[in-house]
Every structure is written in structure tokens, then in C-alpha cells.
GROMACS .gro file of C-alpha atoms in nm:
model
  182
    1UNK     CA    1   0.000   0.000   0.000
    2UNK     CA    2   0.111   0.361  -0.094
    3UNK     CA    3   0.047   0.630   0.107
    4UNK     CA    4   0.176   0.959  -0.037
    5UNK     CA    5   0.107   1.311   0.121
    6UNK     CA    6  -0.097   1.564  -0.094
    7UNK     CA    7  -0.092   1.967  -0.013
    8UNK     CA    8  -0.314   1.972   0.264
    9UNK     CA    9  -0.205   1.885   0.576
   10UNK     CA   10  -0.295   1.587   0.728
   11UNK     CA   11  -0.501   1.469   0.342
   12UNK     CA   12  -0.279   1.145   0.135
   13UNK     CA   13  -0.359   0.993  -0.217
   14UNK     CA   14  -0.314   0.607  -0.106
   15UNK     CA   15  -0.312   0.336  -0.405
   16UNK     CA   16  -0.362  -0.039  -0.258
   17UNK     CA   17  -0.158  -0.320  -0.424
   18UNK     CA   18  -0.315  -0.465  -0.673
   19UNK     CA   19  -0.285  -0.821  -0.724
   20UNK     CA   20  -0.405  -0.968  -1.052
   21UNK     CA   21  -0.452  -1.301  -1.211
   22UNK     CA   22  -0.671  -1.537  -1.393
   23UNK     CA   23  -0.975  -1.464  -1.178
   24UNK     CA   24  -0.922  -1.087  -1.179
   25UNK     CA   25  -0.777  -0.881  -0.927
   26UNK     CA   26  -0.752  -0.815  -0.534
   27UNK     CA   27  -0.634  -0.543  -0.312
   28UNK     CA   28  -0.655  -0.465   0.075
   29UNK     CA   29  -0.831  -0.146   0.086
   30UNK     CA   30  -0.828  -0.041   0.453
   31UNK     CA   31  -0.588  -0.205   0.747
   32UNK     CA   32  -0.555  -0.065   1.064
   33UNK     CA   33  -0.204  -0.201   1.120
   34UNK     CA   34  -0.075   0.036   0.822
   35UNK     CA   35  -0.310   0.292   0.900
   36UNK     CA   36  -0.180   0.351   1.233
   37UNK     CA   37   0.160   0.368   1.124
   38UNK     CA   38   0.131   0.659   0.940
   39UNK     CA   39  -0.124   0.783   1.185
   40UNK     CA   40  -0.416   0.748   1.022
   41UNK     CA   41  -0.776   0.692   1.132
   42UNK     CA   42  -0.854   0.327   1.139
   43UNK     CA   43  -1.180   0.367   1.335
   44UNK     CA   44  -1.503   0.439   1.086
   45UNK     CA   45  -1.860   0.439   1.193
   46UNK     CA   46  -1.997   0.504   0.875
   47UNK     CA   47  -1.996   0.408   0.503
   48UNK     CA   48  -2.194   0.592   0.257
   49UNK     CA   49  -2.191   0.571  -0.156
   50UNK     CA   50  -2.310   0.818  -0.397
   51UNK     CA   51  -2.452   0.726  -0.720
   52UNK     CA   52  -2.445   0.926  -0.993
   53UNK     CA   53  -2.598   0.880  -1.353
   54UNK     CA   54  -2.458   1.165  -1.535
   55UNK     CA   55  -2.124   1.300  -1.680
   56UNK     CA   56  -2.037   1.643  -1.555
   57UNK     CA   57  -2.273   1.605  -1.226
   58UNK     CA   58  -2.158   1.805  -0.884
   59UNK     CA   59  -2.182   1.758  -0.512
   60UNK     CA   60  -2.018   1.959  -0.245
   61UNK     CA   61  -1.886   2.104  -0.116
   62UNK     CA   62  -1.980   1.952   0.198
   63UNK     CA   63  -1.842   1.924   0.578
   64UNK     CA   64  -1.959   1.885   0.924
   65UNK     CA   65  -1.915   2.186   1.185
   66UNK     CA   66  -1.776   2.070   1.507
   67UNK     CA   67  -1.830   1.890   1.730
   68UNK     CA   68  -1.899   1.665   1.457
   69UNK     CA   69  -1.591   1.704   1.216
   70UNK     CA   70  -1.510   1.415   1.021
   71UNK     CA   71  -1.258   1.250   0.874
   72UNK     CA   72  -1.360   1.097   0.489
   73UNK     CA   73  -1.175   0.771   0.297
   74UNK     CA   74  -1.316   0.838  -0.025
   75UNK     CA   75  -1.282   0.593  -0.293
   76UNK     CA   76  -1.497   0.585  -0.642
   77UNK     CA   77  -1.582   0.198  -0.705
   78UNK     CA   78  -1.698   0.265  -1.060
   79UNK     CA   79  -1.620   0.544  -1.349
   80UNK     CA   80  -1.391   0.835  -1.288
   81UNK     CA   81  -1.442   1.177  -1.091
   82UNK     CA   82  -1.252   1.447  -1.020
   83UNK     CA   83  -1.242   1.511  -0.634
   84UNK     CA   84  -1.206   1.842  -0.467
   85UNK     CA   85  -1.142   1.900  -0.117
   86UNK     CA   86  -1.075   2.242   0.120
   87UNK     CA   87  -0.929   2.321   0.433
   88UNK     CA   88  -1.123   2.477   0.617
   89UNK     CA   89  -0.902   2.475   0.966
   90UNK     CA   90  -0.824   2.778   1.173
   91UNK     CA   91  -0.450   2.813   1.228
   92UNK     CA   92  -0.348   2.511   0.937
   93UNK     CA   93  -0.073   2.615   0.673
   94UNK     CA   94  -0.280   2.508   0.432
   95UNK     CA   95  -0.605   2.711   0.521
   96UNK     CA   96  -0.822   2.788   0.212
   97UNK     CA   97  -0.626   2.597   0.007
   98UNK     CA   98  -0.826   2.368  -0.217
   99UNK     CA   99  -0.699   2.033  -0.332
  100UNK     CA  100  -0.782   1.824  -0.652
  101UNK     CA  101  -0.731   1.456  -0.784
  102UNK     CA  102  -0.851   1.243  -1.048
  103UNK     CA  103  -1.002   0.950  -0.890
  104UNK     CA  104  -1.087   0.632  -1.154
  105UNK     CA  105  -1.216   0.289  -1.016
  106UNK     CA  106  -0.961   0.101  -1.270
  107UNK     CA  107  -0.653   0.246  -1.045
  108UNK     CA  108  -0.794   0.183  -0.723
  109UNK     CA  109  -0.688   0.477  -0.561
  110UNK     CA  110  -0.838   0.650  -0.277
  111UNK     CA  111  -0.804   0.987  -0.063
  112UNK     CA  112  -0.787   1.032   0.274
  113UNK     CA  113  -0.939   1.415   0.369
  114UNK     CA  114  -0.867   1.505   0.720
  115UNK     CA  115  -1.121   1.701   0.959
  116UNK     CA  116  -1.241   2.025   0.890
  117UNK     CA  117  -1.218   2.025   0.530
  118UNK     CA  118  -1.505   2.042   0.309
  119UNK     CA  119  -1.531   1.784   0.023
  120UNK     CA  120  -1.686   1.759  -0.327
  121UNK     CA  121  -1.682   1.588  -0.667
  122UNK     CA  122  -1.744   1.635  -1.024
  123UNK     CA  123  -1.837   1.324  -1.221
  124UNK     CA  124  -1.614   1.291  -1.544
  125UNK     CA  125  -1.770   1.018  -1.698
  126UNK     CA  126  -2.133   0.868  -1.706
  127UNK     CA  127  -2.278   0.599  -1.424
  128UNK     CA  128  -2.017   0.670  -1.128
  129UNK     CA  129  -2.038   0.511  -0.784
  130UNK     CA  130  -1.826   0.650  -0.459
  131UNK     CA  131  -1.812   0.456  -0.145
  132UNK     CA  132  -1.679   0.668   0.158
  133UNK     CA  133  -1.594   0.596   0.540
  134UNK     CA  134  -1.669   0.840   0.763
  135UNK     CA  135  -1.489   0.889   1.143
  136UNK     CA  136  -1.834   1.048   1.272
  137UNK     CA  137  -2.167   0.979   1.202
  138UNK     CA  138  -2.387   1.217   0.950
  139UNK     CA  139  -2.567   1.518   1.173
  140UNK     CA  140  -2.757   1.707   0.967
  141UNK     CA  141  -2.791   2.015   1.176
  142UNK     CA  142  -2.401   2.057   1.202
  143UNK     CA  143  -2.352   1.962   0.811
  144UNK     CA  144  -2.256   2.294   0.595
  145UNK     CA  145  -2.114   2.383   0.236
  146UNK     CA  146  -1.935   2.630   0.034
  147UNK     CA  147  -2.011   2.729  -0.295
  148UNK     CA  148  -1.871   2.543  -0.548
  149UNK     CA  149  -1.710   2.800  -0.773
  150UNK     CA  150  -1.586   3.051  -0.511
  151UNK     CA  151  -1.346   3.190  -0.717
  152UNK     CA  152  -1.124   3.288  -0.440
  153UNK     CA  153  -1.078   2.859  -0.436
  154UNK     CA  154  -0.918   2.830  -0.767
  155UNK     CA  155  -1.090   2.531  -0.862
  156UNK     CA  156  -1.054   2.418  -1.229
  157UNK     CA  157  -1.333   2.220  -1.275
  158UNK     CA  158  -1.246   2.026  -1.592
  159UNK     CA  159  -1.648   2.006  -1.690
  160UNK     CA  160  -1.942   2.214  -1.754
  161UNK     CA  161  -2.166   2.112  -1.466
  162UNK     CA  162  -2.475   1.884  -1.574
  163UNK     CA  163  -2.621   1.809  -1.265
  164UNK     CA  164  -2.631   2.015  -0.971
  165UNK     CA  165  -2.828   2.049  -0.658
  166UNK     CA  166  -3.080   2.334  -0.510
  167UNK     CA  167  -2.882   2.283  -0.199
  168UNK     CA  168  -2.521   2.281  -0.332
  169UNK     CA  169  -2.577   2.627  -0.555
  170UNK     CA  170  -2.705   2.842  -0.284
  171UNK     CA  171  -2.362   2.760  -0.029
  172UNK     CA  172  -2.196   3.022   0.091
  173UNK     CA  173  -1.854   3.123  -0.068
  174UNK     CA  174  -1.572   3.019   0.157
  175UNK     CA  175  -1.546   3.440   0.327
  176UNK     CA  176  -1.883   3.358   0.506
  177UNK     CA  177  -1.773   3.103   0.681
  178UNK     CA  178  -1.650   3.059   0.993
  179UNK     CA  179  -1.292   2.863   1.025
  180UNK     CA  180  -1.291   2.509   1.193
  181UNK     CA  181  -1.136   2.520   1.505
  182UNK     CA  182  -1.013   2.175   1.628
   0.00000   0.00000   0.00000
């Protein structure tokens, strides 16, 4: 398993080994032995997928206000998406600093987002599944967005978006909101 940092602290790209023969392939997505090593979570309470039917649909971006921050393993199990994620921590280097990857089912990968950053997505091809862990369980009265074209983010999405929610087009843009304090 590869575990490489990305530019916001405490968030790593991690590609399982994949093992493939006659049958197809395997790969050890999650173990708490190599987790902890690297001091990672390795205690989830939740898993949650999104489904998605159309190329160029958006969600996000989303996170959970304390006390309820939560840490996401975020891992698309069929198609290819773009993922997006922010810091949104008080006092982190990388505060307001957004963070992108290309996530595709065929290379396995995943992304570990720390707490108090908000996440999204942008599907980049057609019929695209996610599965995510979660560290805390979903509250809906702490959950909160930002818009998903702040332009003070930087974010390059790479499509025209299709699909959008009510919900996700009326977030704030990331000066409204108040930091994440830890």
C-alpha cells in the first residue's frame, strides 16, 4: 500500500496493491495495522456511496461543523471523478487551500481528507459510484457547504456542470464562513 502526502495537511492519495490473475484482481483497501503507522484513522462508523448517472454532475462542497468534524476515505468503485477538497481549519498552513485529484475505479486509488475540510466531486464520466468511510456519524444540523465555484478557491473544474443540486448552488462562498477550530 502507498500512502503519499498531498498539499493539505494531514489529506494522502493512497493506491492499494493490486494483485491480478486469472480470476481478476484483489487489493486490501483499509488495514488498521498500516493505517496507524502513518497515523491514520482506522476507526469508521460510517460508510456511505453516492450514485451518480450523469457525466459532468456536482456535489459539495460539503463538511460537518464541530463537534462533529469528520474524517472521509473516499474511494470511487466505478467510473472516474474528479475530487475536490478544502481546508477549512483555523491556524493550518494550508487554510483555504483547495486540493484536486482524479479518482478512476480502474486504479484503485483512494483519498484520505482530514477534519475540517469540506469535500466535493465532479463526475467525469457517465454511471459513477463513490463509497466513503466516515470517522463520525452524518448530523444534519451541524452539516454545511461552500459554494462550489468561489473563485477565491481556484478550482478548475475540468467540466461544464450537468447536474447540480438546489442545496449545493445556494452555499456560501468560503469568506462567510467561519474557520474550523479543532
Amino acid at each position: 500500500m502507498k500512502i503519499e502526502p498531498l498539499s493539505i495537511v494531514g489529506a494522502f492519495k493512497i493506491t492499494p496493491k493490486k494483485i491480478s490473475d486469472s480470476r481478476g484482481a484483489f487489493s486490501r483497501l483499509v488495514c488498521a495495522d498500516v493505517f496507524g503507522q502513518h497515523g491514520l484513522n482506522t476507526n469508521w462508523v460510517q460508510m456511505n456511496t453516492s450514485q451518480n448517472s450523469e457525466k459532468g454532475t456536482v456535489r459539495g462542497l460539503h463538511y460537518q461543523r464541530p463537534p462533529h468534524v469528520e474524517i472521509k476515505l473516499v474511494r470511487c468503485v466505478r467510473g472516474k471523478v474528479f475530487d475536490v477538497f478544502v481546508d477549512l481549519r483555523k491556524g493550518s498552513s494550508s487554510f483555504g487551500t483547495a486540493c484536486s485529484l482524479t479518482l478512476d475505479s480502474d486504479a484503485f486509488e483512494m483519498v484520505y481528507i482530514p477534519q475540517g475540510c469540506a469535500h466535493g466531486f465532479q463526475t467525469l464520466t457517465d454511471d459513477v459510484e463513490l463509497h466513503y468511510l466516515h470517522s463520525e456519524f452524518y448530523t444534519p444540523e451541524y452539516e454545511s457547504g461552500i459554494q462550489l465555484n468561489d473563485p477565491a478557491l481556484d478550482i478548475n473544474w475540468p467540466l461544464q456542470f450537468t447536474v447540480i443540486s438546489e442545496k449545493d448552488e445556494t452555499h456560501p462562498m468560503m469568506n462567510r464562513i467561519e474557520p474550523i477550530i479543532l
